Amino acid sequence: MGDGTCSVSFKVTSSGQLTNKKFVQQSQNYSLNDMVYNALLKTSYYNPPPTSYNGTTLKMTVKMYDGNFEVSLY
């Protein structure tokens, strides 16, 4: 598949719905972009967030190198 890094962002509603999904940074590796964005689109709900979550935008970065993945969420 090749190496690359891409980032997406999203928000989580109080009921756990993921909204405002979009790319922050796309990779030159189009297969990686497709895989990450399709996974984000298929994840429409997650467990409701903790009450301390204030609705800020979350950013997820996925790095692929030598067949390994590194995922960061902040």
C-alpha atoms as one frame of an Amber mdcrd trajectory, in Angstrom:
protein
   0.000   0.000   0.000   2.902   2.400   0.629   3.818   4.877   3.327   2.019
   8.097   4.193   0.311  10.257   6.791  -3.163  11.742   6.807  -5.356  13.449
   9.397  -9.109  13.751   9.810 -11.187  15.711  12.286 -14.635  15.205  13.782
 -16.857  16.055  16.728 -18.868  13.724  18.951 -22.363  14.700  20.079 -23.561
  13.983  23.618 -25.369  10.892  22.273 -22.181   9.590  20.625 -22.837  10.562
  16.995 -19.770  11.574  14.974 -20.312  14.826  13.061 -18.288  17.395  11.078
 -16.081  14.664   9.565 -13.405  16.011   7.224  -9.778  15.788   6.157  -7.290
  18.070   7.848  -4.331  16.721   5.869  -4.376  14.264   2.996  -1.538  11.928
   2.123  -0.003  11.522  -1.299  -0.897   7.862  -0.694  -4.465   7.882  -2.034
  -5.131   4.330  -0.809  -4.373   5.424   2.757  -6.664   8.458   2.383  -9.476
   6.237   1.101  -9.043   3.672   3.871  -9.011   6.254   6.676 -11.927   8.300
   5.354 -14.065   5.227   4.642 -13.461   3.993   8.188 -14.502   7.401   9.530
 -17.648   7.436   7.375 -18.633   3.945   8.530 -18.273   4.977  12.177 -21.440
   6.970  12.675 -21.803   6.371  16.418 -19.460   5.736  19.287 -20.066   5.301
  22.967 -21.345   8.561  24.407 -18.360  10.654  25.456 -17.553  11.381  29.091
 -19.445  14.264  30.624 -16.177  16.235  30.763 -15.967  16.293  26.933 -16.985
  19.795  25.843 -17.675  19.139  22.151 -14.331  20.325  20.835 -13.118  19.040
  17.492 -11.029  15.882  17.733  -8.193  15.192  15.304  -7.006  11.720  14.328
  -3.711  11.240  12.507  -2.843   7.943  10.838   0.751   7.206   9.817   1.608
   4.161   7.746   5.208   3.059   7.350   6.867  -0.278   6.570   3.462  -1.996
   6.764   2.747  -0.633  10.267   0.098   1.841  11.396   0.403   4.497  14.074
  -2.833   6.221  15.117  -2.927   9.359  17.258  -6.093  10.985  18.567  -6.031
  14.443  20.143
